[in-house]
GROMACS .gro file of C-alpha atoms in nm:
model
  503
    1MET     CA    1  -3.137  13.550  -2.717
    2ASN     CA    2  -2.810  13.505  -2.907
    3ASP     CA    3  -2.746  13.136  -2.844
    4LEU     CA    4  -3.057  12.987  -3.005
    5HIS     CA    5  -2.845  12.800  -3.260
    6GLU     CA    6  -2.679  12.611  -2.974
    7LYS     CA    7  -3.013  12.469  -2.859
    8SER     CA    8  -3.204  12.168  -2.983
    9ALA     CA    9  -3.524  12.209  -3.180
   10VAL     CA   10  -3.712  12.061  -2.883
   11GLU     CA   11  -3.561  12.324  -2.651
   12ILE     CA   12  -3.648  12.603  -2.896
   13LEU     CA   13  -4.007  12.482  -2.914
   14ARG     CA   14  -4.027  12.494  -2.535
   15LEU     CA   15  -3.897  12.852  -2.537
   16ILE     CA   16  -4.154  12.953  -2.797
   17GLU     CA   17  -4.437  12.784  -2.609
   18THR     CA   18  -4.346  12.957  -2.282
   19LYS     CA   19  -4.309  13.288  -2.470
   20ALA     CA   20  -3.948  13.322  -2.359
   21VAL     CA   21  -3.878  13.392  -2.725
   22SER     CA   22  -4.105  13.456  -3.024
   23SER     CA   23  -4.117  13.255  -3.343
   24ARG     CA   24  -4.015  13.570  -3.531
   25GLU     CA   25  -3.704  13.605  -3.313
   26VAL     CA   26  -3.612  13.241  -3.372
   27THR     CA   27  -3.676  13.262  -3.745
   28ARG     CA   28  -3.482  13.588  -3.776
   29HIS     CA   29  -3.195  13.437  -3.578
   30PHE     CA   30  -3.157  13.143  -3.815
   31ILE     CA   31  -3.198  13.363  -4.122
   32ASP     CA   32  -2.911  13.577  -3.994
   33ARG     CA   33  -2.706  13.263  -3.928
   34ILE     CA   34  -2.766  13.142  -4.283
   35GLU     CA   35  -2.662  13.477  -4.425
   36THR     CA   36  -2.344  13.465  -4.217
   37VAL     CA   37  -2.226  13.114  -4.308
   38ASN     CA   38  -2.384  13.050  -4.647
   39PRO     CA   39  -2.142  13.261  -4.856
   40LEU     CA   40  -1.869  13.011  -4.763
   41LEU     CA   41  -2.089  12.700  -4.768
   42ASN     CA   42  -2.336  12.751  -5.054
   43ALA     CA   43  -2.568  12.513  -4.870
   44VAL     CA   44  -2.903  12.694  -4.886
   45VAL     CA   45  -2.977  12.745  -5.255
   46LEU     CA   46  -3.340  12.861  -5.240
   47LYS     CA   47  -3.443  13.102  -4.963
   48PHE     CA   48  -3.796  13.166  -4.838
   49TYR     CA   49  -3.722  13.439  -4.585
   50ASP     CA   50  -4.021  13.670  -4.638
   51GLU     CA   51  -4.266  13.383  -4.629
   52ALA     CA   52  -4.091  13.234  -4.327
   53LEU     CA   53  -4.113  13.558  -4.130
   54ASP     CA   54  -4.478  13.597  -4.227
   55ARG     CA   55  -4.551  13.246  -4.100
   56ALA     CA   56  -4.359  13.322  -3.782
   57ASP     CA   57  -4.571  13.631  -3.720
   58ARG     CA   58  -4.886  13.426  -3.769
   59ALA     CA   59  -4.755  13.163  -3.528
   60ASP     CA   60  -4.692  13.431  -3.266
   61ALA     CA   61  -5.043  13.569  -3.314
   62VAL     CA   62  -5.197  13.224  -3.270
   63LEU     CA   63  -4.995  13.167  -2.952
   64ALA     CA   64  -5.097  13.508  -2.818
   65GLY     CA   65  -5.456  13.387  -2.853
   66GLY     CA   66  -5.383  13.089  -2.631
   67GLU     CA   67  -5.357  12.826  -2.905
   68LYS     CA   68  -5.089  12.624  -3.084
   69THR     CA   69  -5.067  12.517  -3.446
   70GLY     CA   70  -4.907  12.184  -3.363
   71ARG     CA   71  -4.598  12.007  -3.235
   72LEU     CA   72  -4.364  12.229  -3.440
   73HIS     CA   73  -4.538  12.557  -3.363
   74GLY     CA   74  -4.319  12.838  -3.498
   75LEU     CA   75  -4.005  12.627  -3.554
   76PRO     CA   76  -3.793  12.702  -3.865
   77PHE     CA   77  -3.628  12.415  -4.053
   78THR     CA   78  -3.477  12.337  -4.394
   79ILE     CA   79  -3.549  12.081  -4.666
   80LYS     CA   80  -3.346  11.901  -4.930
   81GLU     CA   81  -3.388  12.052  -5.277
   82CYS     CA   82  -3.573  11.751  -5.420
   83PHE     CA   83  -3.872  11.794  -5.185
   84ASP     CA   84  -4.152  11.983  -5.357
   85TYR     CA   85  -4.244  12.323  -5.215
   86PRO     CA   86  -4.490  12.575  -5.368
   87ASP     CA   87  -4.364  12.785  -5.659
   88THR     CA   88  -4.005  12.663  -5.634
   89PRO     CA   89  -3.817  12.420  -5.859
   90SER     CA   90  -3.713  12.072  -5.759
   91THR     CA   91  -3.425  12.040  -6.004
   92LEU     CA   92  -3.235  11.744  -5.854
   93GLY     CA   93  -2.932  11.942  -5.967
   94VAL     CA   94  -3.033  11.904  -6.333
   95LEU     CA   95  -3.040  12.204  -6.570
   96ALA     CA   96  -3.342  12.079  -6.765
   97ARG     CA   97  -3.554  12.103  -6.448
   98ARG     CA   98  -3.476  12.465  -6.360
   99ASP     CA   99  -3.826  12.575  -6.458
  100ASP     CA  100  -3.993  12.277  -6.295
  101ARG     CA  101  -4.279  12.374  -6.064
  102PRO     CA  102  -4.450  12.116  -5.844
  103PRO     CA  103  -4.823  12.042  -5.863
  104ALA     CA  104  -4.836  12.022  -5.482
  105THR     CA  105  -4.623  12.039  -5.169
  106ASP     CA  106  -4.439  11.719  -5.082
  107ALA     CA  107  -4.648  11.511  -4.840
  108TYR     CA  108  -4.383  11.507  -4.568
  109VAL     CA  109  -4.310  11.879  -4.596
  110ASP     CA  110  -4.684  11.940  -4.580
  111ALA     CA  111  -4.709  11.728  -4.264
  112LEU     CA  112  -4.429  11.925  -4.095
  113MET     CA  113  -4.587  12.257  -4.195
  114ASN     CA  114  -4.928  12.143  -4.071
  115GLU     CA  115  -4.766  12.091  -3.732
  116GLY     CA  116  -4.651  12.454  -3.737
  117GLY     CA  117  -4.306  12.415  -3.891
  118ILE     CA  118  -4.164  12.699  -4.102
  119VAL     CA  119  -3.951  12.623  -4.409
  120LEU     CA  120  -3.650  12.855  -4.431
  121GLY     CA  121  -3.519  12.727  -4.762
  122LYS     CA  122  -3.403  12.439  -4.978
  123THR     CA  123  -3.053  12.294  -4.962
  124ASN     CA  124  -2.809  12.173  -5.224
  125VAL     CA  125  -2.771  11.825  -5.374
  126PRO     CA  126  -2.546  11.640  -5.622
  127GLN     CA  127  -2.640  11.614  -5.987
  128LEU     CA  128  -2.926  11.361  -6.001
  129LEU     CA  129  -2.889  11.309  -5.624
  130ILE     CA  130  -2.611  11.059  -5.692
  131PHE     CA  131  -2.277  11.034  -5.509
  132ILE     CA  132  -2.137  11.209  -5.205
  133GLU     CA  133  -2.024  11.541  -5.356
  134SER     CA  134  -2.308  11.797  -5.347
  135GLU     CA  135  -2.230  11.977  -5.671
  136ASN     CA  136  -2.432  12.050  -5.983
  137ARG     CA  137  -2.453  12.301  -6.268
  138VAL     CA  138  -2.768  12.465  -6.133
  139TYR     CA  139  -2.641  12.579  -5.793
  140GLY     CA  140  -2.270  12.500  -5.781
  141ARG     CA  141  -2.083  12.317  -5.506
  142THR     CA  142  -2.141  12.300  -5.130
  143ASN     CA  143  -1.849  12.301  -4.887
  144ASN     CA  144  -1.792  12.119  -4.561
  145PRO     CA  145  -1.861  12.350  -4.261
  146VAL     CA  146  -1.561  12.217  -4.067
  147ASN     CA  147  -1.305  12.235  -4.350
  148PRO     CA  148  -1.413  12.381  -4.686
  149ALA     CA  149  -1.149  12.177  -4.872
  150PHE     CA  150  -1.367  11.873  -4.809
  151THR     CA  151  -1.705  11.766  -4.940
  152CYS     CA  152  -2.008  11.795  -4.713
  153GLY     CA  153  -2.132  11.460  -4.842
  154GLY     CA  154  -2.444  11.380  -5.036
  155SER     CA  155  -2.695  11.354  -5.153
  156SER     CA  156  -2.849  11.549  -4.863
  157GLY     CA  157  -2.524  11.745  -4.845
  158GLY     CA  158  -2.669  12.094  -4.819
  159GLU     CA  159  -2.871  11.982  -4.518
  160GLY     CA  160  -2.563  11.837  -4.352
  161ALA     CA  161  -2.363  12.155  -4.414
  162ILE     CA  162  -2.619  12.409  -4.294
  163ILE     CA  163  -2.715  12.205  -3.986
  164GLY     CA  164  -2.349  12.136  -3.914
  165ALA     CA  165  -2.291  12.513  -3.923
  166LYS     CA  166  -2.583  12.550  -3.680
  167ALA     CA  167  -2.771  12.774  -3.920
  168SER     CA  168  -3.071  12.541  -3.928
  169PRO     CA  169  -3.186  12.345  -3.624
  170VAL     CA  170  -3.309  12.039  -3.813
  171GLY     CA  171  -3.404  11.927  -4.164
  172ILE     CA  172  -3.518  11.643  -4.385
  173GLY     CA  173  -3.339  11.453  -4.659
  174SER     CA  174  -3.364  11.122  -4.842
  175ASP     CA  175  -3.144  10.813  -4.847
  176ILE     CA  176  -3.099  10.531  -5.097
  177GLY     CA  177  -2.730  10.454  -5.038
  178GLY     CA  178  -2.615  10.675  -4.753
  179SER     CA  179  -2.760  11.014  -4.842
  180VAL     CA  180  -2.862  11.129  -4.494
  181ARG     CA  181  -2.576  10.945  -4.327
  182PHE     CA  182  -2.269  11.065  -4.520
  183PRO     CA  183  -2.357  11.435  -4.474
  184ALA     CA  184  -2.422  11.385  -4.103
  185ALA     CA  185  -2.089  11.207  -4.057
  186PHE     CA  186  -1.884  11.448  -4.268
  187CYS     CA  187  -2.041  11.759  -4.109
  188GLY     CA  188  -2.041  11.643  -3.747
  189ILE     CA  189  -2.413  11.603  -3.678
  190CYS     CA  190  -2.655  11.312  -3.635
  191SER     CA  191  -2.917  11.158  -3.863
  192ILE     CA  192  -3.158  10.871  -3.905
  193LYS     CA  193  -3.241  10.667  -4.216
  194PRO     CA  194  -3.561  10.477  -4.133
  195THR     CA  195  -3.649  10.120  -4.223
  196MET     CA  196  -3.689  10.097  -4.601
  197TRP     CA  197  -4.067  10.045  -4.584
  198ARG     CA  198  -4.144  10.310  -4.320
  199THR     CA  199  -4.120  10.650  -4.492
  200PRO     CA  200  -4.096  10.591  -4.868
  201ASP     CA  201  -3.944  10.878  -5.065
  202LEU     CA  202  -4.248  11.059  -5.209
  203THR     CA  203  -4.056  11.313  -5.415
  204ARG     CA  204  -4.155  11.283  -5.779
  205TYR     CA  205  -3.813  11.144  -5.865
  206GLY     CA  206  -3.811  10.906  -5.570
  207ALA     CA  207  -4.165  10.780  -5.633
  208GLU     CA  208  -4.057  10.649  -5.974
  209ARG     CA  209  -3.835  10.400  -5.791
  210LEU     CA  210  -4.094  10.273  -5.540
  211GLU     CA  211  -4.136   9.946  -5.730
  212GLY     CA  212  -3.766   9.867  -5.700
  213ALA     CA  213  -3.598   9.633  -5.455
  214ILE     CA  214  -3.391   9.914  -5.303
  215ASN     CA  215  -3.603  10.220  -5.237
  216SER     CA  216  -3.519  10.567  -5.119
  217VAL     CA  217  -3.664  10.677  -4.786
  218ALA     CA  218  -3.714  11.015  -4.622
  219GLY     CA  219  -3.492  11.073  -4.319
  220VAL     CA  220  -3.399  11.341  -4.068
  221LEU     CA  221  -3.076  11.531  -3.994
  222GLY     CA  222  -3.010  11.735  -3.680
  223ASN     CA  223  -2.778  11.799  -3.390
  224HIS     CA  224  -2.981  11.617  -3.124
  225ALA     CA  225  -3.144  11.276  -3.091
  226ALA     CA  226  -3.469  11.425  -2.959
  227ASP     CA  227  -3.505  11.629  -3.279
  228LEU     CA  228  -3.464  11.318  -3.494
  229GLN     CA  229  -3.742  11.150  -3.296
  230LEU     CA  230  -3.980  11.446  -3.323
  231PHE     CA  231  -3.946  11.497  -3.698
  232LEU     CA  232  -3.951  11.125  -3.774
  233GLU     CA  233  -4.271  11.084  -3.572
  234ILE     CA  234  -4.446  11.343  -3.786
  235ILE     CA  235  -4.336  11.214  -4.126
  236ASN     CA  236  -4.403  10.857  -4.014
  237GLU     CA  237  -4.760  10.948  -3.923
  238ARG     CA  238  -4.813  11.093  -4.271
  239ALA     CA  239  -4.661  10.785  -4.433
  240ALA     CA  240  -4.888  10.561  -4.223
  241GLN     CA  241  -5.190  10.743  -4.365
  242MET     CA  242  -5.076  10.655  -4.718
  243PHE     CA  243  -4.926  10.308  -4.671
  244ASP     CA  244  -4.955  10.018  -4.429
  245GLY     CA  245  -4.725  10.177  -4.177
  246ARG     CA  246  -4.615  10.085  -3.828
  247PRO     CA  247  -4.605  10.301  -3.514
  248LEU     CA  248  -4.268  10.453  -3.434
  249GLY     CA  249  -4.121  10.353  -3.100
  250ASP     CA  250  -3.998  10.622  -2.862
  251TYR     CA  251  -3.623  10.609  -2.801
  252ARG     CA  252  -3.678  10.728  -2.443
  253ALA     CA  253  -3.858  10.402  -2.368
  254VAL     CA  254  -3.557  10.191  -2.473
  255ASP     CA  255  -3.358  10.042  -2.185
  256VAL     CA  256  -3.013  10.056  -2.343
  257GLU     CA  257  -2.863   9.851  -2.061
  258ARG     CA  258  -3.065   9.553  -2.183
  259LEU     CA  259  -2.926   9.578  -2.536
  260ARG     CA  260  -2.658   9.359  -2.689
  261VAL     CA  261  -2.465   9.555  -2.952
  262GLY     CA  262  -2.235   9.409  -3.215
  263TYR     CA  263  -1.959   9.602  -3.384
  264PHE     CA  264  -1.717   9.568  -3.675
  265LEU     CA  265  -1.426   9.781  -3.790
  266SER     CA  266  -1.384   9.693  -4.157
  267ASP     CA  267  -1.553   9.549  -4.465
  268ASP     CA  268  -1.220   9.378  -4.545
  269PHE     CA  269  -1.193   9.565  -4.874
  270PHE     CA  270  -1.171   9.940  -4.809
  271GLU     CA  271  -0.982   9.953  -4.482
  272PRO     CA  272  -1.070  10.252  -4.259
  273MET     CA  273  -0.795  10.484  -4.139
  274PRO     CA  274  -0.687  10.424  -3.776
  275ALA     CA  275  -0.876  10.731  -3.648
  276VAL     CA  276  -1.202  10.594  -3.789
  277LYS     CA  277  -1.143  10.261  -3.616
  278ARG     CA  278  -1.060  10.445  -3.295
  279ALA     CA  279  -1.394  10.623  -3.312
  280VAL     CA  280  -1.580  10.292  -3.339
  281LEU     CA  281  -1.386  10.142  -3.049
  282GLU     CA  282  -1.443  10.453  -2.836
  283ALA     CA  283  -1.815  10.438  -2.910
  284VAL     CA  284  -1.821  10.071  -2.813
  285GLU     CA  285  -1.634  10.145  -2.491
  286ASN     CA  286  -1.873  10.432  -2.409
  287LEU     CA  287  -2.170  10.203  -2.457
  288ARG     CA  288  -2.003   9.934  -2.250
  289SER     CA  289  -1.944  10.181  -1.967
  290ALA     CA  290  -2.315  10.268  -1.982
  291GLY     CA  291  -2.403   9.905  -1.919
  292VAL     CA  292  -2.452   9.792  -2.278
  293GLU     CA  293  -2.327   9.444  -2.362
  294THR     CA  294  -2.101   9.457  -2.669
  295VAL     CA  295  -1.955   9.186  -2.889
  296GLU     CA  296  -1.754   9.182  -3.211
  297PHE     CA  297  -1.966   9.079  -3.511
  298ARG     CA  298  -1.864   8.980  -3.862
  299PRO     CA  299  -2.129   9.064  -4.123
  300PRO     CA  300  -2.190   8.764  -4.347
  301ARG     CA  301  -2.075   8.792  -4.709
  302PHE     CA  302  -2.023   9.167  -4.719
  303GLN     CA  303  -1.927   9.153  -5.086
  304LEU     CA  304  -2.263   8.998  -5.173
  305ALA     CA  305  -2.442   9.301  -5.028
  306GLU     CA  306  -2.219   9.521  -5.243
  307GLU     CA  307  -2.299   9.318  -5.554
  308ILE     CA  308  -2.674   9.316  -5.486
  309PHE     CA  309  -2.676   9.694  -5.448
  310TYR     CA  310  -2.492   9.773  -5.770
  311ARG     CA  311  -2.672   9.513  -5.979
  312LEU     CA  312  -3.013   9.641  -5.869
  313MET     CA  313  -2.922  10.008  -5.901
  314THR     CA  314  -2.768   9.978  -6.248
  315VAL     CA  315  -3.018   9.745  -6.415
  316ASP     CA  316  -3.098   9.850  -6.775
  317GLU     CA  317  -2.797  10.085  -6.778
  318GLY     CA  318  -2.945  10.283  -6.489
  319ARG     CA  319  -3.184  10.462  -6.727
  320ILE     CA  320  -3.414  10.564  -6.444
  321PHE     CA  321  -3.134  10.801  -6.342
  322THR     CA  322  -2.980  10.906  -6.671
  323ASP     CA  323  -3.303  10.974  -6.862
  324VAL     CA  324  -3.366  11.271  -6.633
  325LEU     CA  325  -3.044  11.440  -6.752
  326GLU     CA  326  -3.176  11.482  -7.107
  327ASP     CA  327  -2.896  11.658  -7.302
  328GLU     CA  328  -2.692  11.775  -7.004
  329LYS     CA  329  -2.344  11.630  -6.967
  330PRO     CA  330  -2.293  11.435  -6.646
  331LEU     CA  331  -2.037  11.559  -6.395
  332PRO     CA  332  -1.723  11.342  -6.356
  333GLN     CA  333  -1.847  11.122  -6.071
  334LEU     CA  334  -2.164  11.036  -6.263
  335LYS     CA  335  -1.996  11.025  -6.604
  336ASN     CA  336  -1.765  10.741  -6.504
  337LEU     CA  337  -2.052  10.534  -6.365
  338ILE     CA  338  -2.261  10.583  -6.680
  339MET     CA  339  -1.965  10.498  -6.904
  340LEU     CA  340  -1.885  10.178  -6.715
  341ASN     CA  341  -2.250  10.079  -6.706
  342LYS     CA  342  -2.294  10.114  -7.083
  343THR     CA  343  -1.978   9.922  -7.167
  344GLY     CA  344  -2.044   9.592  -7.344
  345PRO     CA  345  -1.916   9.253  -7.217
  346SER     CA  346  -1.614   9.228  -7.449
  347THR     CA  347  -1.500   9.585  -7.383
  348ARG     CA  348  -1.559   9.531  -7.013
  349ALA     CA  349  -1.337   9.220  -7.018
  350LEU     CA  350  -1.058   9.413  -7.192
  351LEU     CA  351  -1.093   9.699  -6.946
  352LYS     CA  352  -1.067   9.459  -6.654
  353THR     CA  353  -0.744   9.313  -6.792
  354LEU     CA  354  -0.588   9.657  -6.836
  355LEU     CA  355  -0.706   9.784  -6.499
  356LYS     CA  356  -0.566   9.478  -6.323
  357LEU     CA  357  -0.227   9.549  -6.480
  358PHE     CA  358  -0.236   9.898  -6.332
  359GLY     CA  359  -0.346   9.780  -5.987
  360GLN     CA  360  -0.697   9.926  -5.998
  361ARG     CA  361  -0.866   9.647  -5.804
  362SER     CA  362  -1.155   9.864  -5.684
  363VAL     CA  363  -1.279   9.950  -6.034
  364VAL     CA  364  -1.218   9.593  -6.154
  365ARG     CA  365  -1.451   9.464  -5.885
  366LEU     CA  366  -1.711   9.726  -5.971
  367LEU     CA  367  -1.707   9.629  -6.340
  368ASP     CA  368  -1.825   9.280  -6.248
  369TYR     CA  369  -2.158   9.419  -6.133
  370PHE     CA  370  -2.270   9.593  -6.452
  371GLY     CA  371  -2.459   9.465  -6.752
  372GLY     CA  372  -2.790   9.338  -6.609
  373ARG     CA  373  -3.100   9.381  -6.823
  374GLY     CA  374  -3.473   9.324  -6.795
  375ALA     CA  375  -3.745   9.235  -6.548
  376GLU     CA  376  -3.625   8.877  -6.500
  377PHE     CA  377  -3.277   8.998  -6.400
  378LEU     CA  378  -3.435   9.238  -6.152
  379LYS     CA  379  -3.652   8.960  -6.009
  380ILE     CA  380  -3.355   8.726  -5.962
  381TRP     CA  381  -3.149   8.984  -5.775
  382ALA     CA  382  -3.445   9.101  -5.567
  383GLU     CA  383  -3.483   8.740  -5.454
  384LYS     CA  384  -3.112   8.728  -5.369
  385GLN     CA  385  -3.158   9.047  -5.171
  386ALA     CA  386  -3.444   8.895  -4.969
  387ALA     CA  387  -3.241   8.579  -4.905
  388TYR     CA  388  -2.942   8.784  -4.794
  389ARG     CA  389  -3.161   8.980  -4.552
  390ASP     CA  390  -3.282   8.653  -4.400
  391GLU     CA  391  -2.923   8.528  -4.375
  392PHE     CA  392  -2.807   8.848  -4.206
  393LEU     CA  393  -3.093   8.843  -3.955
  394ALA     CA  394  -3.020   8.478  -3.879
  395GLU     CA  395  -2.659   8.569  -3.797
  396MET     CA  396  -2.781   8.848  -3.570
  397ASP     CA  397  -3.015   8.599  -3.402
  398ARG     CA  398  -2.729   8.356  -3.342
  399ALA     CA  399  -2.522   8.632  -3.186
  400ARG     CA  400  -2.826   8.767  -2.998
  401ILE     CA  401  -2.757   9.116  -3.134
  402ASP     CA  402  -3.003   9.407  -3.119
  403ALA     CA  403  -2.792   9.668  -3.299
  404LEU     CA  404  -2.464   9.720  -3.483
  405VAL     CA  405  -2.195   9.989  -3.462
  406SER     CA  406  -1.949  10.039  -3.749
  407PRO     CA  407  -1.777  10.300  -3.965
  408ILE     CA  408  -1.985  10.490  -4.219
  409ALA     CA  409  -1.683  10.543  -4.445
  410ALA     CA  410  -1.314  10.455  -4.454
  411VAL     CA  411  -1.217  10.820  -4.409
  412PRO     CA  412  -1.378  11.107  -4.212
  413ALA     CA  413  -1.464  11.289  -4.538
  414PHE     CA  414  -1.340  11.314  -4.896
  415LEU     CA  415  -1.167  11.609  -5.057
  416HIS     CA  416  -1.348  11.800  -5.330
  417ASN     CA  417  -1.313  11.668  -5.686
  418THR     CA  418  -1.210  11.321  -5.574
  419VAL     CA  419  -1.537  11.132  -5.531
  420ASP     CA  420  -1.520  10.999  -5.888
  421LYS     CA  421  -1.193  10.827  -5.794
  422VAL     CA  422  -1.325  10.644  -5.489
  423GLY     CA  423  -1.492  10.354  -5.672
  424LEU     CA  424  -1.633  10.113  -5.414
  425GLY     CA  425  -1.619  10.361  -5.130
  426GLY     CA  426  -1.969  10.335  -4.991
  427ASN     CA  427  -2.001   9.974  -4.880
  428TYR     CA  428  -2.044  10.060  -4.514
  429SER     CA  429  -2.357  10.264  -4.587
  430LEU     CA  430  -2.516  10.066  -4.871
  431LEU     CA  431  -2.522   9.749  -4.658
  432TYR     CA  432  -2.823   9.882  -4.470
  433ASN     CA  433  -3.003   9.996  -4.785
  434VAL     CA  434  -2.975   9.641  -4.917
  435LEU     CA  435  -3.097   9.502  -4.585
  436GLY     CA  436  -3.364   9.768  -4.542
  437PHE     CA  437  -3.248   9.826  -4.182
  438PRO     CA  438  -3.283  10.160  -4.002
  439ALA     CA  439  -2.943  10.324  -3.962
  440GLY     CA  440  -2.818  10.647  -3.812
  441ILE     CA  441  -2.510  10.855  -3.740
  442ALA     CA  442  -2.364  10.972  -3.410
  443ARG     CA  443  -2.067  11.206  -3.381
  444VAL     CA  444  -1.820  11.071  -3.128
  445SER     CA  445  -1.483  11.244  -3.175
  446GLU     CA  446  -1.256  11.428  -3.417
  447VAL     CA  447  -0.931  11.350  -3.597
  448GLY     CA  448  -0.626  11.444  -3.392
  449LYS     CA  449  -0.328  11.617  -3.555
  450GLU     CA  450  -0.109  11.315  -3.494
  451GLU     CA  451  -0.367  11.089  -3.660
  452ALA     CA  452  -0.382  11.284  -3.988
  453VAL     CA  453  -0.144  11.056  -4.175
  454GLY     CA  454  -0.211  10.921  -4.522
  455ARG     CA  455  -0.209  10.547  -4.574
  456ASP     CA  456   0.051  10.360  -4.778
  457ALA     CA  457  -0.165  10.368  -5.087
  458GLY     CA  458   0.004  10.163  -5.355
  459LEU     CA  459  -0.134  10.190  -5.710
  460ASP     CA  460  -0.510  10.179  -5.654
  461LEU     CA  461  -0.654  10.524  -5.727
  462ARG     CA  462  -0.916  10.476  -5.457
  463ASP     CA  463  -0.650  10.423  -5.189
  464ARG     CA  464  -0.439  10.712  -5.315
  465THR     CA  465  -0.748  10.934  -5.296
  466ALA     CA  466  -0.812  10.819  -4.940
  467ALA     CA  467  -0.449  10.886  -4.845
  468LYS     CA  468  -0.474  11.250  -4.956
  469ALA     CA  469  -0.790  11.298  -4.752
  470GLU     CA  470  -0.636  11.134  -4.445
  471ALA     CA  471  -0.326  11.354  -4.457
  472LEU     CA  472  -0.542  11.669  -4.439
  473SER     CA  473  -0.809  11.536  -4.203
  474ALA     CA  474  -0.699  11.691  -3.871
  475GLY     CA  475  -0.998  11.841  -3.693
  476LEU     CA  476  -1.262  11.667  -3.903
  477PRO     CA  477  -1.547  11.506  -3.709
  478LEU     CA  478  -1.542  11.132  -3.650
  479ALA     CA  479  -1.874  10.951  -3.656
  480VAL     CA  480  -2.006  10.600  -3.619
  481GLN     CA  481  -2.293  10.433  -3.796
  482ILE     CA  482  -2.557  10.260  -3.584
  483ALA     CA  483  -2.807  10.012  -3.729
  484ALA     CA  484  -3.082   9.794  -3.588
  485ARG     CA  485  -3.336   9.540  -3.705
  486PRO     CA  486  -3.626   9.659  -3.922
  487TRP     CA  487  -3.873   9.891  -3.746
  488ARG     CA  488  -3.639   9.955  -3.449
  489GLU     CA  489  -3.552  10.318  -3.516
  490ASP     CA  490  -3.608  10.370  -3.143
  491ILE     CA  491  -3.299  10.162  -3.067
  492VAL     CA  492  -3.088  10.352  -3.321
  493ILE     CA  493  -3.193  10.691  -3.182
  494ALA     CA  494  -3.148  10.571  -2.822
  495LEU     CA  495  -2.789  10.472  -2.895
  496ILE     CA  496  -2.723  10.801  -3.076
  497ASP     CA  497  -2.858  10.983  -2.772
  498ARG     CA  498  -2.641  10.782  -2.535
  499LEU     CA  499  -2.324  10.842  -2.737
  500HIS     CA  500  -2.393  11.215  -2.771
  501LYS     CA  501  -2.447  11.248  -2.397
  502GLN     CA  502  -2.117  11.076  -2.325
  503LYS     CA  503  -1.903  11.292  -2.556
   0.00000   0.00000   0.00000
């Protein structure tokens, strides 16, 4: 069967169960796909082919005996590099961790394997899992599967690239500021970031941050809504065994025609290109034609969400990130953030004056958010975060809104070697990390040739960077971000499913 990569994970599982295809055939098919596309992508950086085929053979033997291992019986999938897997490093893209070996398999990976899933390999990440360019000195750089001149996103960028190339049916990543959403959007697939308290990031690096006000969560990337549901169900069940979890609703039980969906086109600071706005409006119209009530919504105090995020993530000079680097030099995108974060108040004031003269308003605004120190500072801003969440929910209540549709970024994707110039380029994604809302990505269109026109950029380096990306963006996928109230992942996935069916 030569078209397995065109099928959903759920469809493949049905084929395996009915013995229309063996697990070995499926696993071999995706291994061959990886070997075909990976030389261009550099997405899968650690390969477990022999072990995967061995597990596939065992799955076939179990099925021949009339039994099943679990819900993922014989299904291959991939995992982000930071998830622990036996006898393989979890480097986070850091040279000092190349010889790192985990004491145990990550809890979520273990849960998926216990259900019969087969890990094909680990996928690439940015240095320290920070920023939306999946590049590091351990494995190199990963390319976008649609246009290799562009980044695949990050930090779950390798997952986005290999799933976007249909060389893995589904995979897991983590998200603290957009890390399963940017790759899905840039690579033309779908994804789900759960509610902040549902599936806490249990990787050893992520667990260090569990006491913070903005925590990383494990999420799922795939090509089909049903696959997001299936994988999220399994990792949610494992999380519920370890924490006070909540049951996950089934998206198929959501009556989308009873939903009221808000939408917005801009954060009023980093204006999206016209094609991105078109994608949002097309998604809204598609939902409206399906019977969904839609209304324009203006998020309250967007800049406050931005400030909360950066103040909480950079407290104490962001040492929780930079200490892991040890003696390794940070790559440009991380270097600039570290430099700005360590700058003292007087130097920062001088920098702001100079940057204003040169029209760099994005960096000037970012500089205002650095310099916080200590537990009391963290407590104050965590309280502001909680108050902002209450304010946002109150606005949704007033508008009687169940979900929100918006851009995920101002451009469809960024060119390589430009992410360090974007500055405040991630506001659309980080909003839902601050709020703790579930959020996902649906692909709805692509950039037309006539739409690939760079904006009138002016002096700001961020806008000039965006203009270059826009001018070369023809053919790139266009996605929308969908968010809902806490614990309503079922609504997010239901809307993803509806939009994908109407493409």
